[in-house]
Amino acid sequence: MDKVIDHGQVAEHNAKLQQNLDADYAALGSILARRGQDIEQLTAKAQTFAVALPSWGVGTGGTRFARFPGKGEPRDVMEKLEDCAVIHQLTQATPTVSLHFPWDKSSDPAAMREFASKHGLGFDTVNSNTFQDQANQEQTYKFGSLTANAKAVREQAVAHNIECIELGRALGSKGLTVWVGDGANFPGQHNLRGALERYLDSMRDIYKALPADWLMYIEHKLFEPAFYATTIADWGTSYACANELGPKAKCLVDLGHHAPNTNIEMIVARLAQFGKLGGFHFNDSKYGDDDLDSGSINPFQLFLIFNELADVAQRDGDAFKPSYMLDQSHNVTDPIESLMSSAIEVQRSFVQSALVDRKALSAYQENNDVLLAAQTLKQAFRTDVSPILAMARARSGAAIDPVACYRATGYREKQATLRPPKAGASGSGIV
Amino acid sequence: MDKVIDHGQVAEHNAKLQQNLDADYAALGSILARRGQDIEQLTAKAQTFAVALPSWGVGTGGTRFARFPGKGEPRDVMEKLEDCAVIHQLTQATPTVSLHFPWDKSSDPAAMREFASKHGLGFDTVNSNTFQDQANQEQTYKFGSLTANAKAVREQAVAHNIECIELGRALGSKGLTVWVGDGANFPGQHNLRGALERYLDSMRDIYKALPADWLMYIEHKLFEPAFYATTIADWGTSYACANELGPKAKCLVDLGHHAPNTNIEMIVARLAQFGKLGGFHFNDSKYGDDDLDSGSINPFQLFLIFNELADVAQRDGDAFKPSYMLDQSHNVTDPIESLMSSAIEVQRSFVQSALVDRKALSAYQENNDVLLAAQTLKQAFRTDVSPILAMARARSGAAIDPVACYRATGYREKQATLRPPKAGASGSGIV
Amino acid sequence: MDKVIDHGQVAEHNAKLQQNLDADYAALGSILARRGQDIEQLTAKAQTFAVALPSWGVGTGGTRFARFPGKGEPRDVMEKLEDCAVIHQLTQATPTVSLHFPWDKSSDPAAMREFASKHGLGFDTVNSNTFQDQANQEQTYKFGSLTANAKAVREQAVAHNIECIELGRALGSKGLTVWVGDGANFPGQHNLRGALERYLDSMRDIYKALPADWLMYIEHKLFEPAFYATTIADWGTSYACANELGPKAKCLVDLGHHAPNTNIEMIVARLAQFGKLGGFHFNDSKYGDDDLDSGSINPFQLFLIFNELADVAQRDGDAFKPSYMLDQSHNVTDPIESLMSSAIEVQRSFVQSALVDRKALSAYQENNDVLLAAQTLKQAFRTDVSPILAMARARSGAAIDPVACYRATGYREKQATLRPPKAGASGSGIV
Amino acid sequence: MDKVIDHGQVAEHNAKLQQNLDADYAALGSILARRGQDIEQLTAKAQTFAVALPSWGVGTGGTRFARFPGKGEPRDVMEKLEDCAVIHQLTQATPTVSLHFPWDKSSDPAAMREFASKHGLGFDTVNSNTFQDQANQEQTYKFGSLTANAKAVREQAVAHNIECIELGRALGSKGLTVWVGDGANFPGQHNLRGALERYLDSMRDIYKALPADWLMYIEHKLFEPAFYATTIADWGTSYACANELGPKAKCLVDLGHHAPNTNIEMIVARLAQFGKLGGFHFNDSKYGDDDLDSGSINPFQLFLIFNELADVAQRDGDAFKPSYMLDQSHNVTDPIESLMSSAIEVQRSFVQSALVDRKALSAYQENNDVLLAAQTLKQAFRTDVSPILAMARARSGAAIDPVACYRATGYREKQATLRPPKAGASGSGIV
């Protein structure tokens, strides 16, 4: 397969680090062996991990106050795919890309498929956008899209979603993620129930257009851009709607879309129990939908989510295949570096959750031995599995230290030359 | 009917205030008439309002740090009923009492019914208690009740709930409210899904014991006494469980049981839309389950909840009969005064919501005239309907100014003599 | 004085409403008289109220997701002043405008002063902007401004603030408001203490440039645009910095800049007690810095803030002159309508706080009569002072119903023709 | 020195684990060496760590709903000291005990000193209690203590604090921690500024009574037991008061006493910068003042706090000696087990913070290399220093696995026999 980064550069990078990695790996292996755990199994498991990249994540994000673009940002979907290929090449953990329409609408989908396939990339779920007005759009979404009072607006929004399905189909996607910012800024602006009734009507029309092997992911969010009431504000609403819509409708959990103090891993458990856990938008946050790098603020929470996923997997087995995606806004870092690091952080939680002795945990729970139950999770969490992750990369042909390798290649500087910023470009959007 | 307070005292009190009330009422009536609204209709509506009293609310509450008892606190259920009779006599807004077992278990239910009926009181839903251990109890609830790992604990908790139904039946109640504090203080303590599975199993057993004309109310709460994960933590879980259990299971909304920043009126709208809005525990809060007097912290929120209820009533008509109860903890006020004032605050929101011009509101919403839609609610909210509430009381034989009238009767001082505190009494409990 | 709106239109509008207003005013007057309060005094007090307009508030705001512009938006500072003149003409409550540089930098300040003075407008505090990069700016604020690690960045930010003082001086302003979004998105990005040390160094340089009769207002905010740590995040930091800087440095309270559940009126009391309460940015919010219309979400909170201000005024008398400004983002309403309504909402709280019987309140507090103390505030809050506010406007030559009058003038439609949108305009910015 | 647990039992326990520990220690040492770090230095540092035990923490805690006592709970201060001695013996990390008066008032302080000294224990800061009424107390704290309107109440509270100083002096303590729950449950209950003025007056009287070598620690808390406004609610108020009182007044940070989303490590940095960081009450929480085991909910936050402390230590050197204490409520675990584990969790963060390469971190910060700055902290945090902590214990004569060792001794079962519960005992209180 072609690679964006020269394969030799990765090999050279790895060669320098391999010896130390081998030693660290052996040391960790011996520690794990004394606990009765087999490092090789864990490494094999790490190699199976995959999380999708958001096409919009490779551009620099921003806030309502400002956006501070970086050098060499991708200017179209092909350049975004190129950056995604780098990330996957250096991590081997991100084999799919999630597109956002109309941002990523291309006049040449065949070229996209060809490029993607050449670089080992596939296409994950597609995302519709009815939270912005596009140039030359008939109806405005200022007062809502799928929930708008005006029928013409709702029809336009439904048609856009159906077009997204068609665009995704052409690329091999198997799912549609629907996030709408629809809501009210004032008490009284909306009839709260009426808005949800219209939402369900619109979603039923989209649901009907889903191909047989597609799923539809409903994404809830507490607030922003609506600041008083958001129509799909919480998992309860998402779940009730997914129930109304049918078996192809699932709930998507974005880690930053909840009220303060919410126990997110319990929401994961609930959705799994009731058969509606669709997948994740991974990121981290301290205040609201901050869209920070996964695991950067509360890594234990990320682990606890994967601990729930391990529980579901044990219970439901192969039937359980949630969709994983990174959804972050990179305001002060190189997006490629953040996405590589974040994919690895999610993978870290995945591997750590495999360290949990579920049989012992169950026994402690059964006996109300609260302290040892808690310590069973903590011990798994505090195990530093970095050598496992690095070895998994090395064995898969990725970089032992992806950020260092990436910097060494000079990729960003090269793009700074090849991709001069467009005049007036205000960035690639943020979800 | 007998009255706890001498009827002459109330009449004398009213006589002094009637003239000013008439003048205020006329002034307000003229203002409303210029807006096209008929004060008499509103007063008649106000007279229909009723909210249940919590038997445990007439004692002084407390926190985990301390309880500072007041004078003349009721020491048993008959004395609690006596205090409730005072509240209803002076407000005519609280015709039912909600009992909590085993706290209110009586050896003489017939005497309770007779006393209640003599004072115009009935019995609202009954409440079970599996969050405390009672003396001589076989199994401890330290590690949960309906969700406990141990079957014997769950069976004891189920049996207690079934006993509550029987006790309530003997008194004429028609519903059982189930709140459990079950949850975990540590990640790992519970298998989150297993706990809810056990909860559902236990609840199914209780559900089977419900008489044909009874409802079961599921009460959720974010946290406390469990501080990491509460099994029934949010409306989503409550709703999913009510769905699993059947048509007699409904969701109960306590205003203080939500995450920070939650839009509670939207939860009301959602539960109504999906047919599961059972009723309310009214109180107010700033931080957590503070159990402050209704409307004392955020009166606009209380109004917005009643605005939703008015919307439901308009849509669903007579079919819609949610259960209303006060559930407060009175730590620094005379509980009788707080309950009277709080009943009136809830009644105030009920009357204010009737002032909303729903037709105009709908039209503004339809036209995206956000500002006037918002102002339609604000105008109703800022109308001071105090004269309407006072006139409704006067016409129903209650006190124009219940707190002043109550103080004038010297009821509390009399009880301070009649009800010397029991040694070591630590109060009547708090929910 | 010239008026943007023809005076005859306002007179005609008022003529139609005067009779009903007189009747409502008399009815309210009689109710207040029975409580021992003189409506004329309150109306006279209402007429003294003034709050500044933010120049950026007359444009449609937006979020990081989208901005949906309205018709006839102002395209430069002169057009913004024109809109402000309309607001002041119809409310007589907004006699000053607060400018934001460089957005409002004009090549002809004399024309600005002349226009303003002709329309009864003055200039409030000026605001610096170091949270965005401007075209042709040497240094980027991507990694901070007054706190930046790079000395050249800090010097540029200081120089900009000093330029703002000069620009404000030429217009008659007397204060500089400094809000910086500086902070970190990741643990480790900043040395937390080092950042504040650099902030203080920068601020000392700006402080030195303050004219003798100027004040400097430090504005804190919990988060956004920084999502892990904001250098000036809370009132404690603001207060400590104001203390370090000297007597001309004061703290500014924006109602949306606090952690969830924060008691803002207590912060007001604290800053007043310690001599550092500088002023307010009024708005309302449910989740974060939502910048909604003042009093639209939690009107009781706004009242409680003014209740504190009444307490300070009683204690500190004339010495106490906090700065009042509206600071809102109008995403779904006509900004002129929202600003008029919001000015009136703030004025409403100002008048309601004058209804509090402070002597009675003190006595209840002294006697621990908690219930009557609380009801003293509630009674003032629930008094509908709308007729007082309308009469104050009528007597001052403003409109009895500003929104209705404004709509009747057709001002917005006229501007839609006169002010075609600039190509690529992305709005006037949001603070 | 005498030991509560037979020394031979600890030795026997350690003997079984030593070989595996040596192997794990060597493996970790080799990994650290490859990063240029010396494990021996870290182990030596770990051995210097000390955190105080709260005397009230060895009893089972509770909530306002219930307390579920455990077996063999201590019934007086001597039994509490005995449990503390076990904790220190098995961890060698908790050489001091913090007493709470009047709970721990003893008729025989000499016996306390003797027992303590025999078991290697000293006495940390003492804590006053004016949030509860004690039997035979003249004045009630129902409406406040140091802030009460009634002078007699304030005088009683001041006198109690001064008595605490005297009691502490007799035991060798060097500090007084003052936490008051004083506040209001209703808007209007307090004059917010008046309450703080009275607080400061009361505190000035206590301050005067401080011995020359004592410090006074002011502890703030957002809410509970007051639910509308707490007089000392945030670090800003605490800091302003400490400033007013003088150099012996410092601020104490309890990790659970903040608003949701608060960045606590930044508060640490601020208090250190302004010379007022007194110390910590360590615990963890998800919702409010949950008082869970340290590091059990958000271990990264605990690490970030120690990262700030490492920064302060580097800047301020030996002058910087904050007071460390555990302050937890153990509702579902054996308190001895929780306190041992928690002491180790705090020690873990202390050691991890020593792993941060501060020079590299500074350089990344200086260069705005945000990603590598963040990863510098993350790498230190994810290093599993368990072998270092265990080796430090082994070398200090404590247990390699304190919980396992404790269980093996049968200490709890023995106490269950020796300490039958007192009738009506409601526990040892919770802060």
Coordinates of N, CA and C in Angstrom, one line a residue, chain C residues 143 149-150 186-194 196-197 200 222 228-237 239-241 243-244 259-263 265-267 269-270 272-274 300 304 308 311-312 315-316 358 361 365-366 368 370-371 373-374 377, chain D residues 143 149-150 186-194 196-197 200 222 228-237 239-241 243-244 259-263 265-267 269-270 272-274 300 304 308 311-312 315-316 358 361 365-366 368 370-371 373-374 377:
Chain C
F143 N -1.8 31.8 21.9 CA -1.4 31.2 23.2 C -1.4 32.2 24.4
N149 N 3.5 33.7 27.2 CA 4.9 33.5 27.6 C 5.8 34.5 26.8
A150 N 5.5 34.8 25.6 CA 6.4 35.6 24.8 C 6.2 37.1 25.2
F186 N -5.3 22.4 28.4 CA -4.7 21.1 28.9 C -4.0 21.3 30.2
P187 N -4.1 20.4 31.1 CA -3.2 20.4 32.3 C -1.8 20.4 31.8
G188 N -1.0 21.3 32.3 CA 0.4 21.3 31.9 C 0.7 22.4 30.9
Q189 N -0.4 22.8 30.1 CA -0.1 23.9 29.1 C 0.5 25.1 29.8
H190 N -0.1 25.5 30.9 CA 0.4 26.7 31.6 C 1.0 26.3 32.9
N191 N 2.0 27.1 33.3 CA 2.3 27.2 34.7 C 1.3 28.2 35.3
L192 N 0.4 27.6 36.1 CA -0.8 28.4 36.5 C -0.4 29.7 37.3
R193 N 0.6 29.6 38.1 CA 1.0 30.8 38.8 C 1.8 31.7 38.0
G194 N 2.6 31.1 37.1 CA 3.4 32.0 36.2 C 2.5 32.8 35.3
L196 N -0.5 34.0 36.0 CA -1.1 35.1 36.7 C 0.0 36.1 37.1
E197 N 1.2 35.7 37.3 CA 2.3 36.7 37.5 C 2.5 37.6 36.3
L200 N -0.4 40.0 36.0 CA -0.3 41.1 36.9 C 0.8 42.1 36.4
L222 N -15.4 31.9 34.2 CA -15.0 30.5 34.5 C -14.3 29.8 33.4
Y228 N -9.7 24.4 30.1 CA -9.2 23.7 31.3 C -9.0 24.7 32.4
A229 N -8.3 25.7 32.1 CA -8.0 26.7 33.2 C -8.0 28.1 32.6
T230 N -8.8 29.0 33.2 CA -8.8 30.3 32.7 C -8.1 31.2 33.8
T231 N -7.2 32.0 33.3 CA -6.3 32.8 34.3 C -7.2 33.6 35.3
I232 N -8.1 34.3 34.8 CA -9.0 35.1 35.7 C -10.4 34.4 35.7
A233 N -10.5 33.4 36.5 CA -11.6 32.5 36.4 C -12.7 32.8 37.4
D234 N -12.4 33.4 38.5 CA -13.4 33.6 39.5 C -13.2 34.9 40.2
W235 N -14.2 35.2 41.1 CA -14.1 36.5 41.7 C -13.0 36.6 42.7
G236 N -12.5 35.5 43.2 CA -11.4 35.5 44.2 C -10.1 36.0 43.5
T237 N -9.9 35.4 42.3 CA -8.7 35.9 41.5 C -8.9 37.4 41.1
Y239 N -10.5 39.7 42.6 CA -10.4 40.5 43.8 C -8.9 40.6 44.2
A240 N -8.2 39.4 44.2 CA -6.8 39.5 44.6 C -6.0 40.4 43.7
C241 N -6.3 40.3 42.4 CA -5.6 41.1 41.4 C -5.9 42.6 41.6
N243 N -6.7 44.0 44.2 CA -6.0 44.4 45.4 C -4.5 44.7 45.1
E244 N -3.9 43.8 44.3 CA -2.5 44.0 44.0 C -2.3 45.3 43.2
A259 N -19.4 29.4 38.1 CA -19.6 28.0 38.1 C -21.1 27.7 38.3
P260 N -21.6 26.5 37.9 CA -23.0 26.2 38.2 C -23.2 26.3 39.7
N261 N -24.5 26.7 40.1 CA -24.9 26.8 41.5 C -24.3 27.9 42.3
T262 N -23.5 28.7 41.7 CA -22.9 29.8 42.4 C -23.9 30.8 42.9
N263 N -23.8 31.3 44.1 CA -24.7 32.4 44.6 C -24.1 33.7 44.2
E265 N -25.4 36.8 44.1 CA -25.6 38.0 45.0 C -24.7 38.0 46.2
M266 N -24.2 36.9 46.6 CA -23.2 36.9 47.7 C -21.9 37.4 47.2
I267 N -21.5 37.1 46.0 CA -20.3 37.7 45.4 C -20.4 39.2 45.4
A269 N -22.2 41.0 47.4 CA -22.0 41.5 48.8 C -20.6 41.5 49.2
R270 N -19.8 40.4 48.8 CA -18.4 40.3 49.2 C -17.6 41.5 48.6
A272 N -18.6 44.3 47.5 CA -18.9 45.6 48.1 C -18.3 45.7 49.4
Q273 N -18.3 44.7 50.2 CA -17.8 44.8 51.6 C -16.3 45.1 51.5
F274 N -15.6 44.5 50.6 CA -14.1 44.7 50.5 C -13.7 45.8 49.6
F300 N -35.7 36.1 39.6 CA -35.5 36.3 41.0 C -34.1 36.5 41.4
L304 N -32.5 39.6 43.4 CA -31.7 39.5 44.6 C -30.4 40.2 44.5
E308 N -29.1 43.3 47.0 CA -27.8 43.5 47.6 C -27.4 45.0 47.3
D311 N -28.9 47.3 49.6 CA -28.2 47.2 50.9 C -26.9 48.0 50.9
V312 N -26.1 47.8 49.8 CA -24.9 48.6 49.8 C -25.2 50.1 49.7
R315 N -25.9 51.4 53.1 CA -24.7 51.4 53.9 C -23.7 52.5 53.5
D316 N -23.4 52.5 52.2 CA -22.3 53.3 51.7 C -22.7 54.6 51.0
R358 N -36.7 47.6 54.2 CA -35.4 47.2 54.8 C -35.4 47.2 56.3
L361 N -37.2 44.1 57.3 CA -36.3 43.0 56.9 C -35.2 42.8 58.0
Q365 N -34.6 39.6 60.5 CA -33.3 38.9 60.5 C -32.8 38.9 61.9
E366 N -32.9 40.0 62.6 CA -32.4 40.1 64.0 C -33.1 39.1 64.9
N368 N -34.4 36.2 63.9 CA -34.4 34.9 63.3 C -35.8 34.5 62.8
V370 N -37.2 33.7 60.1 CA -36.7 33.4 58.7 C -37.8 33.5 57.7
L371 N -39.0 33.0 58.1 CA -40.1 32.9 57.1 C -40.5 34.3 56.7
A373 N -38.8 37.1 57.0 CA -37.7 37.8 56.3 C -37.7 37.4 54.8
A374 N -37.9 36.1 54.5 CA -37.9 35.6 53.1 C -39.1 36.2 52.4
L377 N -38.8 39.8 51.0 CA -38.2 39.9 49.7 C -39.2 39.4 48.6
Chain D
F143 N -29.4 29.0 64.4 CA -29.3 30.2 63.5 C -27.9 30.7 63.3
N149 N -26.8 36.4 64.8 CA -27.2 37.7 65.2 C -27.1 37.9 66.7
A150 N -27.3 36.9 67.5 CA -27.3 37.1 68.9 C -25.9 37.1 69.5
F186 N -32.7 30.6 53.1 CA -33.6 31.4 52.3 C -33.0 32.8 51.9
P187 N -33.3 33.3 50.7 CA -32.9 34.7 50.4 C -33.7 35.5 51.5
G188 N -32.9 36.4 52.1 CA -33.5 37.3 53.1 C -33.2 36.9 54.5
Q189 N -32.9 35.6 54.7 CA -32.7 35.1 56.1 C -31.5 35.9 56.7
H190 N -30.5 36.1 55.9 CA -29.3 36.8 56.4 C -29.1 38.1 55.7
N191 N -28.6 39.1 56.3 CA -27.9 40.2 55.7 C -26.5 39.6 55.3
L192 N -26.3 39.4 54.0 CA -25.1 38.6 53.7 C -23.8 39.3 54.1
R193 N -23.8 40.6 54.0 CA -22.6 41.3 54.5 C -22.5 41.4 56.0
G194 N -23.6 41.6 56.6 CA -23.6 41.6 58.1 C -23.1 40.3 58.7
L196 N -21.0 38.2 57.4 CA -19.5 38.1 57.3 C -18.8 39.1 58.2
E197 N -19.4 40.3 58.5 CA -18.8 41.2 59.4 C -18.8 40.6 60.8
L200 N -16.1 37.9 61.0 CA -14.7 38.5 61.1 C -14.5 39.0 62.6
L222 N -19.0 25.2 49.8 CA -20.1 25.8 49.0 C -21.4 25.8 49.7
Y228 N -28.9 27.9 50.9 CA -29.0 29.0 50.0 C -27.7 29.8 49.9
A229 N -27.2 30.2 51.1 CA -26.0 31.0 51.1 C -25.1 30.6 52.3
T230 N -23.9 30.2 52.1 CA -23.0 29.8 53.2 C -22.0 31.0 53.4
T231 N -21.8 31.4 54.6 CA -21.0 32.6 54.8 C -19.6 32.4 54.3
I232 N -18.9 31.3 54.6 CA -17.6 31.1 54.0 C -17.7 30.0 52.9
A233 N -18.2 30.5 51.7 CA -18.6 29.6 50.7 C -17.5 29.2 49.7
D234 N -16.5 30.1 49.5 CA -15.5 29.9 48.5 C -14.2 30.4 48.9
W235 N -13.2 30.1 48.0 CA -11.8 30.4 48.4 C -11.6 31.9 48.4
G236 N -12.4 32.6 47.6 CA -12.3 34.1 47.6 C -12.7 34.7 49.0
T237 N -13.7 34.2 49.5 CA -14.1 34.7 50.9 C -13.1 34.3 51.9
Y239 N -10.0 33.6 51.5 CA -8.8 34.4 51.3 C -8.9 35.8 51.8
A240 N -10.0 36.5 51.5 CA -10.3 37.8 52.0 C -10.3 37.9 53.5
C241 N -10.9 36.9 54.1 CA -10.9 36.8 55.6 C -9.5 36.6 56.2
N243 N -6.8 37.4 54.9 CA -6.1 38.7 54.8 C -6.4 39.6 55.9
E244 N -7.7 39.7 56.2 CA -8.2 40.6 57.2 C -7.6 40.3 58.6
A259 N -17.8 24.4 43.9 CA -18.9 24.4 42.9 C -18.6 23.3 41.8
P260 N -19.6 22.8 41.2 CA -19.3 21.8 40.1 C -18.3 22.5 39.1
N261 N -17.5 21.7 38.5 CA -16.6 22.1 37.4 C -15.4 23.0 37.9
T262 N -15.3 23.3 39.1 CA -14.2 24.1 39.6 C -12.9 23.5 39.4
N263 N -11.9 24.3 39.0 CA -10.5 23.8 38.8 C -9.8 24.0 40.2
E265 N -7.0 22.7 41.4 CA -5.6 22.9 41.4 C -5.2 24.4 41.1
M266 N -6.1 25.1 40.4 CA -5.8 26.5 40.2 C -6.0 27.3 41.5
I267 N -7.0 26.9 42.3 CA -7.2 27.5 43.6 C -5.9 27.3 44.5
A269 N -2.9 26.9 43.4 CA -1.9 27.8 42.8 C -2.1 29.3 43.3
R270 N -3.4 29.7 43.3 CA -3.7 31.1 43.7 C -3.3 31.3 45.2
A272 N -1.3 29.7 47.0 CA 0.1 29.7 47.2 C 0.8 31.0 46.8
Q273 N 0.3 31.5 45.7 CA 0.9 32.7 45.1 C 0.7 33.9 46.1
F274 N -0.5 33.9 46.7 CA -0.8 35.0 47.6 C -0.5 34.7 49.1
F300 N -6.8 11.7 38.7 CA -5.9 12.7 37.9 C -6.0 14.1 38.6
L304 N -2.9 16.4 39.9 CA -2.7 17.8 39.4 C -2.5 18.7 40.6
E308 N 0.8 20.9 41.4 CA 0.9 22.3 41.9 C 1.8 22.5 43.1
D311 N 5.3 22.4 42.3 CA 5.7 23.7 41.7 C 5.9 24.7 42.8
V312 N 5.0 24.8 43.8 CA 5.2 25.7 44.9 C 6.5 25.3 45.7
R315 N 9.4 26.6 44.0 CA 9.5 28.1 44.0 C 9.8 28.6 45.5
D316 N 9.1 28.1 46.4 CA 9.2 28.6 47.8 C 10.0 27.8 48.7
R358 N 10.3 18.8 35.6 CA 9.8 20.2 35.7 C 10.6 21.1 34.7
L361 N 9.1 20.4 31.3 CA 7.8 21.0 31.3 C 7.9 22.5 31.1
Q365 N 6.3 24.6 28.0 CA 5.4 25.8 28.2 C 5.9 27.0 27.5
E366 N 7.2 27.3 27.7 CA 7.8 28.5 27.2 C 7.6 28.5 25.6
N368 N 5.2 27.0 23.9 CA 3.8 26.7 23.5 C 3.7 25.4 22.9
V370 N 2.1 22.7 23.5 CA 1.1 22.3 24.4 C 1.0 20.8 24.5
L371 N 1.1 20.1 23.4 CA 0.9 18.7 23.5 C 2.0 18.0 24.3
A373 N 3.8 19.4 26.7 CA 3.6 19.8 28.1 C 2.6 18.9 28.7
A374 N 1.5 18.7 28.0 CA 0.4 17.9 28.6 C 0.9 16.5 28.8
L377 N 3.0 15.7 32.0 CA 2.2 15.4 33.2 C 1.6 14.0 33.1

